[in-house]
Amino acid sequence: MHTTFPLPTASDHWHAVDEMPEGEVGEAHDHGHGPHRHSVGHSHAGHGHSHGLVDPSIVRSRDGVRTVAVSLVVLGVTAVAQVVIFTLSGSVALLADLIHNFGDALTALPLGIAFYARSFRAEKIAGLFVVAAIFVSACVALYETIQRFIHPEHLTHLWVLAAAGLIGFLGNEIAAQVRLRGGRRLLSPALVADGKHARADGYVSLAVVVTAAAVAAGFERADPIIGLLITVVILKITWDSWRVISTTEPGQPHDHDH
């Protein structure tokens, strides 16, 4: 009496592969018709299918580029709004602030390139570039403050200046929030520093609003005094950003709040 055994079907073969312990898929197996290798990364869990994971560095790169791009769009819209106000007012003070904001927005470009290239070294260099830009902003603010102390100027178009300053503050603060959250999420000290850079620019724009209000109230010397206070704030931001960049490597856990 001969006992017959059913031949294995293709379905049985793949179910056997699915039941193999994790880590054995991908090893060579001989089923009587020559060794062959099962496909790695193809598994069935419940009713879902997984065909491999995306490289975490690619996910981080895309997220970083997207974060930088969003913040640049916000700053671009802010700058365009300030350009419109400048054409209506012709204020030299507003023009100076506008050029300053355009120049500072460019600091995001090397950071975006670093994320795109997935290079921690380039990200570190971009972070140092951002810190240098913040320090330059502080130096420019200090120079302008000293000039205003020595050569006081009578501000005009106060309401226009206040409106432009408010727009600048809101735009920079939104960009700062986008960059700071992205920096914490991606463990990017350079992106955190760039967020603080945007916040520093927001403080400068806010100072324009406060100055316009103070001058309108009759306090003519408010401009250089507020400028000096803002310079101190920017120098503090420079120091905090330098500590983050110099003591932390990209992709490593760190404390951004100190």
CSV table of C-alpha atoms in Angstrom, one decimal:
chain,number,residue,atom,x,y,z
A,1,MET,CA,0.0,0.0,0.0
A,2,HIS,CA,1.4,3.3,-1.1
A,3,THR,CA,0.8,6.4,0.9
A,4,THR,CA,0.5,9.5,-1.3
A,5,PHE,CA,1.6,13.0,-0.1
A,6,PRO,CA,0.2,16.1,-1.7
A,7,LEU,CA,2.7,18.1,-3.6
A,8,PRO,CA,3.5,21.5,-2.1
A,9,THR,CA,1.8,24.4,-3.8
A,10,ALA,CA,3.1,27.9,-4.4
A,11,SER,CA,0.8,29.1,-1.7
A,12,ASP,CA,2.2,26.6,0.8
A,13,HIS,CA,5.7,27.7,-0.1
A,14,TRP,CA,5.1,31.4,0.6
A,15,HIS,CA,3.2,30.6,3.8
A,16,ALA,CA,6.2,28.7,4.9
A,17,VAL,CA,8.4,31.7,4.2
A,18,ASP,CA,6.0,33.9,6.2
A,19,GLU,CA,6.2,31.6,9.2
A,20,MET,CA,10.0,31.7,9.4
A,21,PRO,CA,11.5,33.4,12.4
A,22,GLU,CA,12.6,36.9,11.9
A,23,GLY,CA,16.2,37.1,10.7
A,24,GLU,CA,16.0,33.9,8.6
A,25,VAL,CA,14.4,35.4,5.6
A,26,GLY,CA,17.0,36.0,3.0
A,27,GLU,CA,19.1,32.9,3.7
A,28,ALA,CA,19.6,30.2,1.1
A,29,HIS,CA,17.2,27.2,1.3
A,30,ASP,CA,17.3,24.0,-0.7
A,31,HIS,CA,13.8,22.6,-1.5
A,32,GLY,CA,15.1,19.8,-3.8
A,33,HIS,CA,15.4,21.9,-6.9
A,34,GLY,CA,18.5,23.8,-6.2
A,35,PRO,CA,19.2,26.4,-3.5
A,36,HIS,CA,17.6,29.8,-3.9
A,37,ARG,CA,17.2,32.9,-1.9
A,38,HIS,CA,14.0,34.3,-0.6
A,39,SER,CA,13.2,38.0,-1.1
A,40,VAL,CA,14.3,40.1,1.8
A,41,GLY,CA,12.0,42.7,3.3
A,42,HIS,CA,8.8,41.1,2.0
A,43,SER,CA,6.5,40.2,4.9
A,44,HIS,CA,2.9,39.8,5.7
A,45,ALA,CA,1.7,41.1,9.1
A,46,GLY,CA,-2.0,40.9,9.5
A,47,HIS,CA,-3.4,42.2,6.2
A,48,GLY,CA,-0.6,44.7,5.5
A,49,HIS,CA,2.4,44.4,3.3
A,50,SER,CA,5.9,45.9,3.9
A,51,HIS,CA,8.4,46.1,1.0
A,52,GLY,CA,11.3,47.6,3.0
A,53,LEU,CA,11.9,50.8,4.9
A,54,VAL,CA,13.1,54.1,3.5
A,55,ASP,CA,16.6,55.1,4.7
A,56,PRO,CA,16.1,57.3,7.8
A,57,SER,CA,18.7,59.8,6.3
A,58,ILE,CA,16.5,60.3,3.3
A,59,VAL,CA,13.4,60.9,5.5
A,60,ARG,CA,15.5,63.4,7.6
A,61,SER,CA,16.8,65.1,4.4
A,62,ARG,CA,13.3,65.6,2.9
A,63,ASP,CA,11.9,66.9,6.2
A,64,GLY,CA,14.8,69.3,6.6
A,65,VAL,CA,14.5,70.6,3.0
A,66,ARG,CA,10.8,71.0,3.5
A,67,THR,CA,11.2,72.9,6.8
A,68,VAL,CA,13.8,75.3,5.3
A,69,ALA,CA,11.6,75.8,2.2
A,70,VAL,CA,8.5,76.6,4.2
A,71,SER,CA,10.3,79.2,6.4
A,72,LEU,CA,11.8,80.8,3.2
A,73,VAL,CA,8.3,81.1,1.7
A,74,VAL,CA,7.1,82.8,4.9
A,75,LEU,CA,10.0,85.2,4.9
A,76,GLY,CA,9.6,85.8,1.2
A,77,VAL,CA,5.9,86.8,1.6
A,78,THR,CA,6.9,89.1,4.5
A,79,ALA,CA,9.6,90.8,2.4
A,80,VAL,CA,7.2,91.3,-0.5
A,81,ALA,CA,4.7,92.9,1.8
A,82,GLN,CA,7.4,95.2,3.1
A,83,VAL,CA,8.5,96.1,-0.4
A,84,VAL,CA,4.9,97.2,-1.2
A,85,ILE,CA,4.9,99.4,1.9
A,86,PHE,CA,8.3,100.8,1.0
A,87,THR,CA,7.1,101.9,-2.5
A,88,LEU,CA,4.2,103.7,-0.8
A,89,SER,CA,6.3,105.4,1.8
A,90,GLY,CA,9.8,105.8,0.4
A,91,SER,CA,11.2,105.5,4.0
A,92,VAL,CA,14.9,105.0,4.1
A,93,ALA,CA,14.7,103.4,7.5
A,94,LEU,CA,12.3,100.8,6.2
A,95,LEU,CA,14.5,100.2,3.1
A,96,ALA,CA,17.5,99.5,5.5
A,97,ASP,CA,15.3,97.0,7.5
A,98,LEU,CA,14.1,95.4,4.2
A,99,ILE,CA,17.6,94.9,2.9
A,100,HIS,CA,18.6,93.4,6.2
A,101,ASN,CA,15.7,90.9,6.2
A,102,PHE,CA,16.5,89.9,2.6
A,103,GLY,CA,20.1,89.3,3.4
A,104,ASP,CA,19.4,87.3,6.5
A,105,ALA,CA,16.9,85.1,4.7
A,106,LEU,CA,19.7,83.8,2.5
A,107,THR,CA,21.3,82.1,5.5
A,108,ALA,CA,18.8,79.3,5.0
A,109,LEU,CA,20.3,78.4,1.6
A,110,PRO,CA,23.4,76.6,2.8
A,111,LEU,CA,21.4,74.8,5.4
A,112,GLY,CA,18.9,73.6,2.8
A,113,ILE,CA,21.8,72.4,0.6
A,114,ALA,CA,23.2,70.5,3.5
A,115,PHE,CA,19.9,68.7,4.2
A,116,TYR,CA,19.6,68.0,0.5
A,117,ALA,CA,23.1,66.5,0.3
A,118,ARG,CA,22.5,64.6,3.6
A,119,SER,CA,25.8,65.8,4.9
A,120,PHE,CA,26.3,66.3,8.6
A,121,ARG,CA,29.6,68.1,7.9
A,122,ALA,CA,27.9,70.6,5.6
A,123,GLU,CA,25.1,71.0,8.2
A,124,LYS,CA,27.7,71.9,10.8
A,125,ILE,CA,29.3,74.4,8.5
A,126,ALA,CA,25.9,75.9,7.7
A,127,GLY,CA,25.3,76.3,11.4
A,128,LEU,CA,28.5,78.2,11.9
A,129,PHE,CA,27.5,80.4,9.0
A,130,VAL,CA,24.2,81.1,10.6
A,131,VAL,CA,25.9,82.1,13.9
A,132,ALA,CA,28.2,84.4,12.0
A,133,ALA,CA,25.2,86.0,10.3
A,134,ILE,CA,23.5,86.6,13.7
A,135,PHE,CA,26.7,88.2,15.0
A,136,VAL,CA,27.0,90.5,12.0
A,137,SER,CA,23.4,91.5,12.6
A,138,ALA,CA,24.3,92.5,16.1
A,139,CYS,CA,27.3,94.5,14.9
A,140,VAL,CA,25.1,96.3,12.3
A,141,ALA,CA,22.5,97.1,14.9
A,142,LEU,CA,25.2,98.4,17.3
A,143,TYR,CA,26.7,100.6,14.6
A,144,GLU,CA,23.3,102.0,13.6
A,145,THR,CA,22.5,102.7,17.3
A,146,ILE,CA,25.8,104.5,17.8
A,147,GLN,CA,25.1,106.6,14.7
A,148,ARG,CA,21.6,107.5,16.0
A,149,PHE,CA,23.1,108.6,19.3
A,150,ILE,CA,25.7,110.8,17.6
A,151,HIS,CA,23.4,112.0,14.8
A,152,PRO,CA,19.8,111.9,15.9
A,153,GLU,CA,17.3,111.6,13.1
A,154,HIS,CA,13.7,112.7,13.0
A,155,LEU,CA,11.6,109.7,12.0
A,156,THR,CA,8.8,110.2,9.5
A,157,HIS,CA,6.0,107.9,8.2
A,158,LEU,CA,5.6,106.6,11.7
A,159,TRP,CA,2.4,104.6,11.0
A,160,VAL,CA,3.9,103.1,7.9
A,161,LEU,CA,7.0,102.1,9.8
A,162,ALA,CA,4.9,100.6,12.5
A,163,ALA,CA,2.9,98.5,10.0
A,164,ALA,CA,6.0,97.3,8.2
A,165,GLY,CA,7.7,96.5,11.6
A,166,LEU,CA,4.6,94.5,12.7
A,167,ILE,CA,4.6,92.5,9.4
A,168,GLY,CA,8.3,91.8,9.8
A,169,PHE,CA,7.9,90.6,13.3
A,170,LEU,CA,5.0,88.3,12.5
A,171,GLY,CA,6.7,86.8,9.5
A,172,ASN,CA,10.0,86.3,11.3
A,173,GLU,CA,8.3,84.7,14.3
A,174,ILE,CA,6.4,82.3,12.2
A,175,ALA,CA,9.6,81.3,10.4
A,176,ALA,CA,11.3,81.0,13.7
A,177,GLN,CA,8.7,78.6,15.0
A,178,VAL,CA,8.9,76.5,11.9
A,179,ARG,CA,12.7,76.3,12.1
A,180,LEU,CA,12.9,75.7,15.9
A,181,ARG,CA,10.3,72.9,15.8
A,182,GLY,CA,12.0,71.3,12.8
A,183,GLY,CA,15.4,71.6,14.5
A,184,ARG,CA,14.1,69.8,17.6
A,185,ARG,CA,12.4,67.2,15.6
A,186,LEU,CA,15.4,66.5,13.3
A,187,LEU,CA,18.0,67.0,16.1
A,188,SER,CA,19.6,69.8,14.0
A,189,PRO,CA,21.5,72.4,16.0
A,190,ALA,CA,22.0,74.4,12.8
A,191,LEU,CA,18.3,74.6,12.1
A,192,VAL,CA,17.7,75.6,15.8
A,193,ALA,CA,20.3,78.4,15.4
A,194,ASP,CA,18.6,79.5,12.2
A,195,GLY,CA,15.3,79.6,14.1
A,196,LYS,CA,16.9,81.8,16.7
A,197,HIS,CA,18.3,83.9,13.9
A,198,ALA,CA,14.8,84.5,12.5
A,199,ARG,CA,13.6,85.3,16.0
A,200,ALA,CA,16.4,87.9,16.4
A,201,ASP,CA,15.2,89.5,13.1
A,202,GLY,CA,11.7,89.5,14.5
A,203,TYR,CA,12.9,91.4,17.6
A,204,VAL,CA,14.5,94.0,15.3
A,205,SER,CA,11.3,94.5,13.4
A,206,LEU,CA,9.3,94.7,16.7
A,207,ALA,CA,11.7,97.4,17.8
A,208,VAL,CA,10.6,99.4,14.8
A,209,VAL,CA,7.1,99.2,16.0
A,210,VAL,CA,8.0,100.2,19.6
A,211,THR,CA,10.2,103.0,18.3
A,212,ALA,CA,7.5,104.4,16.0
A,213,ALA,CA,5.0,104.4,18.9
A,214,ALA,CA,7.5,106.0,21.3
A,215,VAL,CA,8.4,108.8,18.8
A,216,ALA,CA,4.7,109.4,18.1
A,217,ALA,CA,4.3,109.9,21.8
A,218,GLY,CA,7.0,112.6,21.8
A,219,PHE,CA,10.0,110.5,23.0
A,220,GLU,CA,12.5,111.4,20.2
A,221,ARG,CA,15.4,109.6,21.8
A,222,ALA,CA,13.6,106.3,21.9
A,223,ASP,CA,15.1,105.1,18.6
A,224,PRO,CA,18.8,104.7,19.7
A,225,ILE,CA,17.9,103.5,23.2
A,226,ILE,CA,15.6,100.7,21.9
A,227,GLY,CA,18.3,99.9,19.3
A,228,LEU,CA,20.8,99.4,22.1
A,229,LEU,CA,18.5,97.0,23.9
A,230,ILE,CA,17.9,95.0,20.8
A,231,THR,CA,21.6,94.8,20.1
A,232,VAL,CA,22.1,93.2,23.6
A,233,VAL,CA,19.3,90.8,22.8
A,234,ILE,CA,20.9,89.8,19.5
A,235,LEU,CA,24.3,89.3,21.1
A,236,LYS,CA,22.7,87.0,23.7
A,237,ILE,CA,21.1,85.0,20.9
A,238,THR,CA,24.5,84.8,19.1
A,239,TRP,CA,26.1,83.4,22.2
A,240,ASP,CA,23.3,80.8,22.8
A,241,SER,CA,23.4,79.7,19.2
A,242,TRP,CA,27.2,79.4,19.3
A,243,ARG,CA,27.0,77.1,22.3
A,244,VAL,CA,24.4,74.9,20.6
A,245,ILE,CA,26.4,74.6,17.4
A,246,SER,CA,29.8,74.2,19.0
A,247,THR,CA,28.8,71.6,21.6
A,248,THR,CA,26.4,69.4,19.6
A,249,GLU,CA,26.7,67.2,16.5
A,250,PRO,CA,23.9,67.0,14.0
A,251,GLY,CA,21.6,64.0,14.6
A,252,GLN,CA,22.6,63.7,18.3
A,253,PRO,CA,20.2,64.4,21.2
A,254,HIS,CA,20.8,67.7,22.9
A,255,ASP,CA,19.1,70.3,25.0
A,256,HIS,CA,18.1,73.3,22.8
A,257,ASP,CA,16.6,75.3,25.6
A,258,HIS,CA,19.8,76.2,27.5
